[in-house]
């Protein structure tokens, strides 16, 4: 017996935010196509499809999925029954074939019969095709079922459009379908609310009497994550006061200050949601990776390898990306990433519950990796977290000597040091001196000193990268940093500066 409520379309709430650009994408889809809406929990995937079907009437059927339907026999019975509800009479013979358990080819024969019946249906136009919505497809996406569904999609007739919502990218040959124009996609970047959407949602849908400025701050707080906005709205409805987020631009904040800000503690409703809907559903291995990689505001595969002690972090990051675990790329090359700010703050809460030894080891490893690879600002922020004041002072002095623009962050960093620390006496002296007045060994990291030594020996960049076992791009970062620190613009000037330094040596 099949559960009837699986076929009920969710109702729409009043004053819902109209997603016109996304509705236009859905309206442009046709029969014979697969529509995939893939995003993390709470991005409004189900609501969008419900809104579309309510506002663009056509023949459709809805199927809400869960892990009890992952067995192929059960899934296809639900699938065919859903089609039968949209087109009475369709699927009756395939259902009878499915019941023929004595035949080992029962499922194959049933799907062939279903495809033949669908092929006989002729919609008035491709856009008037039957729509079958499979909500929460990730809950039944086993390798066996995905393989069967792939075969079905390979022969999908123009009378049927299939719409899938999923928290992860389904294993349905998406690249090939994309190339053959069989695929329509909507992802988390398209689903996230804009500032205007957020304002309408909070003021109209949630009926909150807040100003446009308050709405803008909550939008920045959530980065357009709809569930986050809703949970904040529900919290505000419970209280008479409506506190503003403590910081207007979280992305511009240093990791150190963000962690210290009391106003940035994660609301319990949001933390509970992320725990139940996201974190607890991951394997222990992935949970461990998430916690350690959240210790830094941005990360790359090499840094994660150092943090976790593994050598397959690139594969893990790809897994997080495919499964939409609030991962945001920071470049077009798939090198640097960060977590959604609210998700990272949730992870940091759990990271801080780890033992002191594990936390310190993670931050110390991150600091060493950043420094060795020329990212001194990130290294400094990790040292400040560790309260490693002497190494933090060394890094701060190196930054001040090499980058004039870094002075804008100086007050924040200085405020992190104990009042009695010597950095408060040293920094004013450093700021008054030209870059070239300090000895090179006081300015450069150990890696930069190695690079400069090889440069002075006349080695080309490729040879230097080979000897140091680093990439050319990493080498260029070191060279750019050391040139800035010693006040030169090219290799010739660097060699001349080295000779001048040697002449002044006693």
XYZ file of C-alpha atoms in Angstrom:
506
model
C 0.000 0.000 0.000
C 1.285 3.476 -0.909
C 1.072 6.488 1.395
C -1.295 9.034 -0.171
C 0.285 12.069 1.491
C 3.411 11.440 -0.606
C 1.503 12.846 -3.570
C 0.342 16.122 -1.946
C 1.853 19.374 -3.159
C 2.888 21.665 -0.256
C 0.592 24.680 0.213
C 1.889 28.194 -0.295
C 2.016 30.619 2.621
C 0.554 34.099 2.330
C 2.611 37.024 1.033
C 5.331 34.743 -0.318
C 8.243 36.400 -2.101
C 7.746 36.028 -5.847
C 10.860 34.564 -7.497
C 10.183 35.922 -10.986
C 13.628 35.257 -12.559
C 13.565 31.653 -11.334
C 9.958 31.155 -12.408
C 10.956 32.288 -15.893
C 13.683 29.620 -15.970
C 11.154 26.963 -14.979
C 8.628 28.230 -17.512
C 11.245 27.894 -20.248
C 11.713 24.166 -19.546
C 10.110 21.612 -21.838
C 9.058 18.003 -22.056
C 11.934 15.591 -22.429
C 14.073 17.705 -20.078
C 15.372 17.132 -16.566
C 15.135 20.118 -14.213
C 17.498 19.938 -11.221
C 17.194 22.361 -8.287
C 20.199 21.617 -6.106
C 21.136 23.554 -2.969
C 21.816 23.116 0.766
C 19.016 22.764 3.278
C 16.852 25.835 3.695
C 17.314 27.534 0.323
C 13.658 27.287 -0.694
C 13.881 24.522 -3.298
C 10.508 22.950 -2.508
C 8.828 26.330 -2.069
C 10.037 27.499 -5.481
C 8.592 24.481 -7.302
C 5.330 24.734 -5.363
C 5.113 28.431 -6.269
C 5.719 27.624 -9.935
C 3.033 24.947 -10.094
C 0.519 27.166 -8.303
C 1.151 30.107 -10.642
C 1.732 28.240 -13.921
C -1.148 25.759 -14.100
C -0.494 22.636 -16.157
C -0.697 18.872 -15.717
C 1.622 17.768 -12.942
C 2.098 15.281 -10.137
C 4.095 15.599 -6.920
C 6.086 12.875 -5.181
C 7.721 13.558 -1.801
C 10.588 11.125 -1.223
C 12.322 9.676 1.817
C 14.757 6.842 2.472
C 11.949 4.264 2.756
C 11.501 4.582 -1.019
C 15.144 3.883 -1.885
C 14.409 0.264 -2.809
C 13.894 0.209 -6.615
C 10.658 -1.776 -6.497
C 9.063 0.647 -4.036
C 10.348 3.792 -5.775
C 9.084 2.810 -9.216
C 5.662 1.893 -7.836
C 5.410 5.409 -6.355
C 6.828 6.929 -9.541
C 4.350 5.187 -11.868
C 1.430 5.835 -9.503
C 2.293 9.550 -9.507
C 2.188 9.575 -13.318
C -1.127 7.750 -13.226
C -2.582 10.516 -11.057
C -1.468 13.137 -13.572
C -2.660 11.137 -16.573
C -5.357 8.628 -15.557
C -4.826 5.275 -17.194
C -1.098 5.851 -17.764
C 1.034 3.255 -16.038
C -1.584 0.635 -15.216
C 0.050 -2.036 -17.365
C 3.595 -1.209 -16.109
C 2.321 -1.477 -12.515
C 0.943 -4.924 -13.272
C 4.310 -5.947 -14.708
C 6.023 -4.752 -11.514
C 3.808 -7.064 -9.504
C 5.044 -10.000 -11.584
C 7.748 -10.981 -9.093
C 8.276 -14.328 -10.827
C 9.924 -12.606 -13.773
C 13.501 -11.452 -13.195
C 13.024 -8.854 -15.912
C 9.847 -7.458 -14.359
C 11.297 -4.035 -13.568
C 12.988 -3.667 -16.946
C 9.805 -4.671 -18.769
C 7.723 -2.287 -16.652
C 9.956 0.690 -17.452
C 9.955 -0.116 -21.167
C 6.178 -0.339 -21.112
C 5.962 2.975 -19.235
C 8.225 4.743 -21.737
C 6.127 3.401 -24.606
C 2.919 4.676 -22.991
C 4.456 8.104 -22.375
C 5.718 8.220 -25.948
C 2.159 7.757 -27.174
C 1.045 10.924 -25.341
C 1.211 14.005 -27.559
C 1.166 17.350 -25.684
C -0.066 20.395 -27.572
C 3.396 21.956 -27.136
C 6.665 20.900 -25.436
C 6.013 23.317 -22.568
C 2.630 21.726 -21.881
C 4.203 18.381 -21.058
C 3.311 16.533 -17.869
C 5.533 17.586 -14.963
C 6.563 15.045 -12.345
C 8.257 16.537 -9.273
C 10.582 14.315 -7.236
C 11.141 16.230 -4.001
C 14.246 15.405 -1.883
C 15.785 13.092 -4.472
C 19.020 12.903 -2.449
C 17.252 10.664 0.085
C 16.825 7.801 -2.418
C 19.850 8.310 -4.692
C 21.525 4.918 -4.258
C 23.913 3.741 -7.004
C 21.438 1.063 -8.110
C 18.476 3.419 -8.327
C 20.521 6.200 -9.929
C 21.641 3.767 -12.624
C 18.057 2.740 -13.371
C 16.869 6.348 -13.380
C 19.712 7.324 -15.702
C 18.568 4.700 -18.188
C 15.007 5.999 -17.939
C 16.149 9.585 -18.577
C 18.130 8.480 -21.630
C 14.793 7.682 -23.318
C 12.663 10.399 -21.730
C 9.868 11.282 -24.197
C 8.708 14.877 -24.894
C 5.442 14.221 -23.051
C 7.167 14.252 -19.638
C 9.262 16.814 -17.788
C 10.977 15.612 -14.598
C 11.815 18.109 -11.839
C 14.183 17.078 -9.051
C 14.963 18.914 -5.830
C 18.068 17.705 -4.032
C 20.589 18.785 -1.438
C 23.360 17.230 -3.520
C 24.063 17.056 -7.231
C 22.428 13.812 -8.422
C 24.548 11.225 -10.203
C 22.544 11.454 -13.421
C 25.134 12.163 -16.141
C 24.508 15.896 -15.756
C 27.453 16.959 -17.927
C 26.196 14.938 -20.897
C 22.627 16.135 -20.412
C 23.841 19.700 -20.129
C 25.690 19.394 -23.426
C 22.631 17.889 -25.149
C 20.290 20.597 -23.828
C 18.328 18.061 -21.779
C 19.182 19.748 -18.477
C 17.830 22.869 -16.766
C 19.618 23.822 -13.542
C 19.015 26.155 -10.603
C 21.641 26.259 -7.839
C 22.104 27.873 -4.432
C 23.546 31.084 -5.880
C 20.348 31.631 -7.863
C 18.102 30.547 -4.984
C 19.631 32.810 -2.340
C 17.590 35.910 -1.578
C 18.809 39.265 -2.807
C 18.784 42.217 -0.430
C 15.437 43.260 -1.905
C 14.027 39.740 -1.549
C 15.209 39.624 2.067
C 13.515 42.924 2.821
C 10.206 41.739 1.342
C 10.455 38.430 3.177
C 11.069 39.981 6.589
C 8.629 42.873 6.240
C 5.817 41.228 4.273
C 6.017 37.448 4.636
C 7.184 37.522 8.279
C 5.243 40.754 9.062
C 8.136 42.290 10.990
C 8.093 46.074 11.533
C 11.786 46.590 10.813
C 13.572 49.267 8.846
C 15.283 48.804 5.510
C 18.666 49.210 7.234
C 17.857 46.450 9.724
C 16.744 44.221 6.864
C 20.004 44.919 5.035
C 22.017 43.893 8.079
C 20.089 40.644 8.449
C 20.661 39.976 4.754
C 24.399 40.418 5.283
C 24.211 38.213 8.362
C 22.619 35.319 6.457
C 24.119 35.933 2.988
C 20.633 35.407 1.550
C 20.125 31.985 3.164
C 16.343 31.789 3.396
C 16.095 29.423 6.363
C 18.491 31.657 8.292
C 16.315 34.692 7.620
C 13.213 32.781 8.643
C 14.759 31.567 11.885
C 15.902 35.100 12.714
C 12.405 36.350 11.901
C 10.776 33.761 14.154
C 13.155 34.706 16.944
C 12.271 38.380 16.534
C 8.572 37.587 16.614
C 9.058 35.974 20.038
C 10.708 39.044 21.536
C 9.646 42.628 21.902
C 13.117 43.961 21.056
C 14.813 43.359 17.731
C 18.596 43.542 18.156
C 20.732 44.372 15.166
C 23.639 42.209 14.092
C 26.769 43.449 15.792
C 28.788 43.817 12.597
C 27.684 45.264 9.282
C 30.221 43.500 7.090
C 31.241 40.088 8.333
C 33.328 39.246 5.292
C 35.593 42.215 5.929
C 36.242 41.154 9.512
C 39.341 39.325 10.574
C 38.887 35.785 11.830
C 40.228 36.851 15.206
C 37.743 39.652 15.782
C 34.817 37.716 14.424
C 35.532 34.977 16.918
C 35.776 37.474 19.769
C 32.617 39.468 18.976
C 29.946 38.564 21.550
C 27.232 39.899 19.253
C 28.070 37.258 16.672
C 27.149 34.214 18.736
C 24.955 31.965 16.638
C 21.275 31.946 17.491
C 20.204 28.678 19.055
C 17.421 28.136 16.502
C 19.930 28.394 13.647
C 22.475 26.196 15.421
C 19.814 23.540 16.080
C 18.692 23.651 12.458
C 22.222 23.207 11.131
C 22.881 20.413 13.613
C 19.728 18.461 12.739
C 19.497 19.129 9.003
C 23.143 19.286 7.952
C 25.933 18.343 10.354
C 24.426 15.258 12.004
C 23.665 13.742 8.604
C 27.356 13.609 7.637
C 29.706 10.720 8.297
C 32.140 11.066 11.247
C 34.977 11.445 8.740
C 33.301 14.395 7.026
C 32.318 15.938 10.368
C 35.964 15.820 11.467
C 37.075 17.466 8.210
C 34.442 20.199 8.553
C 35.510 21.085 12.089
C 39.244 21.283 11.355
C 38.850 23.210 8.094
C 36.512 25.708 9.816
C 39.425 26.849 12.000
C 40.542 29.091 9.111
C 38.415 31.703 7.313
C 39.417 30.335 3.889
C 41.108 27.161 2.831
C 42.594 25.220 -0.039
C 43.316 21.517 -0.501
C 46.968 21.835 0.535
C 46.060 23.627 3.747
C 43.375 21.040 4.536
C 45.877 18.237 3.999
C 48.107 19.865 6.603
C 45.209 20.448 9.016
C 43.729 16.960 8.775
C 46.833 14.853 8.156
C 45.309 13.346 5.024
C 46.337 13.563 1.373
C 42.951 13.532 -0.358
C 41.504 16.874 0.733
C 40.837 17.911 -2.858
C 38.521 14.904 -3.213
C 36.822 15.756 0.099
C 36.314 19.381 -0.984
C 34.791 18.106 -4.235
C 32.483 15.926 -2.126
C 31.427 18.927 -0.027
C 30.788 20.898 -3.218
C 28.696 18.126 -4.818
C 26.671 17.727 -1.639
C 26.094 21.467 -1.216
C 27.515 21.693 2.294
C 27.454 25.507 2.431
C 30.748 25.686 0.520
C 31.481 28.874 -1.430
C 34.276 29.154 -4.031
C 36.512 32.216 -3.813
C 37.997 31.985 -7.312
C 37.191 30.615 -10.749
C 39.813 27.877 -10.559
C 38.433 25.794 -7.686
C 41.432 26.526 -5.450
C 40.248 28.629 -2.511
C 36.984 28.133 -0.630
C 35.133 29.290 2.453
C 32.033 28.168 4.296
C 28.836 30.179 4.512
C 29.410 32.482 7.460
C 26.592 31.112 9.623
C 27.641 27.532 8.914
C 31.256 28.321 9.794
C 30.226 29.940 13.052
C 28.212 26.800 13.840
C 31.296 24.669 13.078
C 33.493 26.920 15.210
C 31.194 26.352 18.178
C 31.840 22.627 17.840
C 35.528 23.158 17.063
C 35.836 25.009 20.374
C 34.447 21.930 22.139
C 37.432 19.897 20.995
C 40.331 19.414 23.392
C 42.706 22.320 23.894
C 45.514 20.239 22.429
C 43.617 19.531 19.200
C 42.556 23.167 18.799
C 46.036 24.503 19.361
C 47.592 21.942 17.064
C 45.144 22.882 14.312
C 45.766 26.611 14.605
C 49.530 26.148 14.887
C 49.531 23.988 11.744
C 47.461 26.598 9.934
C 49.786 29.397 11.022
C 52.851 27.493 9.817
C 51.239 26.657 6.477
C 50.134 30.240 5.865
C 53.565 31.624 6.732
C 55.453 29.098 4.617
C 53.233 29.880 1.647
C 53.486 33.647 1.972
C 50.074 34.459 3.502
C 51.359 36.481 6.432
C 48.097 38.163 7.366
C 46.338 34.818 7.798
C 49.337 33.488 9.710
C 49.183 36.490 12.041
C 45.501 35.966 12.756
C 46.123 32.338 13.694
C 48.995 33.341 16.018
C 46.706 35.855 17.702
C 44.142 33.107 18.239
C 46.885 31.010 19.835
C 48.027 33.945 22.002
C 51.480 33.292 20.614
C 52.409 36.928 21.115
C 56.090 36.805 20.154
C 55.527 35.076 16.816
C 52.519 37.298 16.212
C 54.729 40.365 16.784
C 57.310 39.068 14.300
C 54.622 38.570 11.674
C 53.093 41.973 12.366
C 56.439 43.711 11.943
C 57.029 41.851 8.682
C 53.627 42.919 7.403
C 54.184 46.546 8.345
C 57.572 46.560 6.673
C 56.248 45.141 3.422
C 52.773 46.601 2.951
C 51.765 50.196 3.677
C 48.081 49.424 3.128
C 48.119 46.979 6.031
C 48.202 49.933 8.434
C 44.406 50.171 8.232
C 44.166 46.901 10.187
C 46.904 47.815 12.632
C 44.699 49.182 15.452
C 42.625 45.994 15.473
C 45.688 43.777 15.629
C 47.423 45.868 18.286
C 44.317 45.739 20.452
C 44.646 41.940 20.483
C 48.044 42.030 22.193
C 48.350 42.328 25.983
C 48.931 45.961 27.000
C 52.337 45.124 28.459
C 53.681 43.399 25.338
C 56.694 44.964 23.622
C 54.878 45.233 20.292
C 53.275 48.461 21.507
C 56.741 50.039 21.726
C 58.130 48.505 18.540
C 55.365 49.280 16.095
C 55.648 53.100 16.177
C 59.401 52.776 15.509
C 58.850 50.445 12.587
C 56.233 52.714 11.035
C 58.639 55.647 11.040
C 61.462 53.738 9.318
C 61.798 53.111 5.578
C 61.605 49.475 4.498
C 65.286 49.288 3.602
C 66.499 50.283 7.059
C 65.900 46.818 8.497
C 68.141 43.827 7.897
C 66.722 41.356 5.416
C 66.747 38.468 7.864
C 64.462 40.437 10.184
C 62.013 41.111 7.389
C 61.789 37.827 5.552
C 60.244 34.514 6.502
C 62.474 31.453 6.414
C 60.964 30.436 3.080
C 61.489 33.891 1.608
C 65.123 33.819 2.751
C 65.535 30.513 0.893
C 64.003 32.037 -2.228
C 66.210 35.106 -2.028
C 69.319 32.968 -1.578
C 68.509 31.001 -4.735
C 67.696 34.219 -6.610
C 71.117 35.594 -5.633
C 72.692 32.446 -7.088
C 71.107 33.228 -10.460
C 68.634 30.309 -10.579
C 65.523 30.787 -12.786
C 62.072 30.549 -11.212
C 61.396 27.008 -12.449
C 64.620 25.744 -10.875
C 63.890 27.548 -7.597
C 60.382 26.035 -7.468
C 61.838 22.583 -8.168
C 64.463 22.831 -5.440
C 61.960 24.071 -2.877
C 59.255 21.594 -3.966
C 56.628 24.292 -4.459
C 54.509 25.391 -7.410
C 55.435 28.330 -9.626
C 52.353 30.216 -8.424
C 53.400 29.780 -4.792
C 56.926 30.881 -5.679
C 55.582 34.028 -7.326
C 53.707 34.869 -4.100
C 56.958 34.552 -2.124
C 58.886 36.647 -4.660
C 56.232 39.358 -4.665
C 56.253 39.468 -0.867
C 60.015 39.613 -0.511
C 60.352 42.273 -3.234
C 57.891 44.407 -1.308
C 59.729 43.876 1.948
C 63.147 44.883 0.632
C 61.769 47.701 -1.505
C 62.518 46.491 -5.052
C 60.443 45.781 -8.122
C 62.428 43.156 -10.006
C 65.242 40.604 -9.809
C 67.926 43.034 -10.986
C 67.085 45.537 -8.256
C 66.992 42.714 -5.696
C 70.510 41.569 -6.650
C 71.775 45.162 -6.523
C 70.210 45.592 -3.076
C 71.889 42.369 -1.888
C 75.281 43.590 -3.092
C 74.780 46.942 -1.367
C 73.810 45.139 1.835
C 76.955 43.012 1.644
C 79.135 46.117 1.133
C 77.767 47.657 4.330
C 78.330 44.501 6.355
C 81.298 44.697 8.800
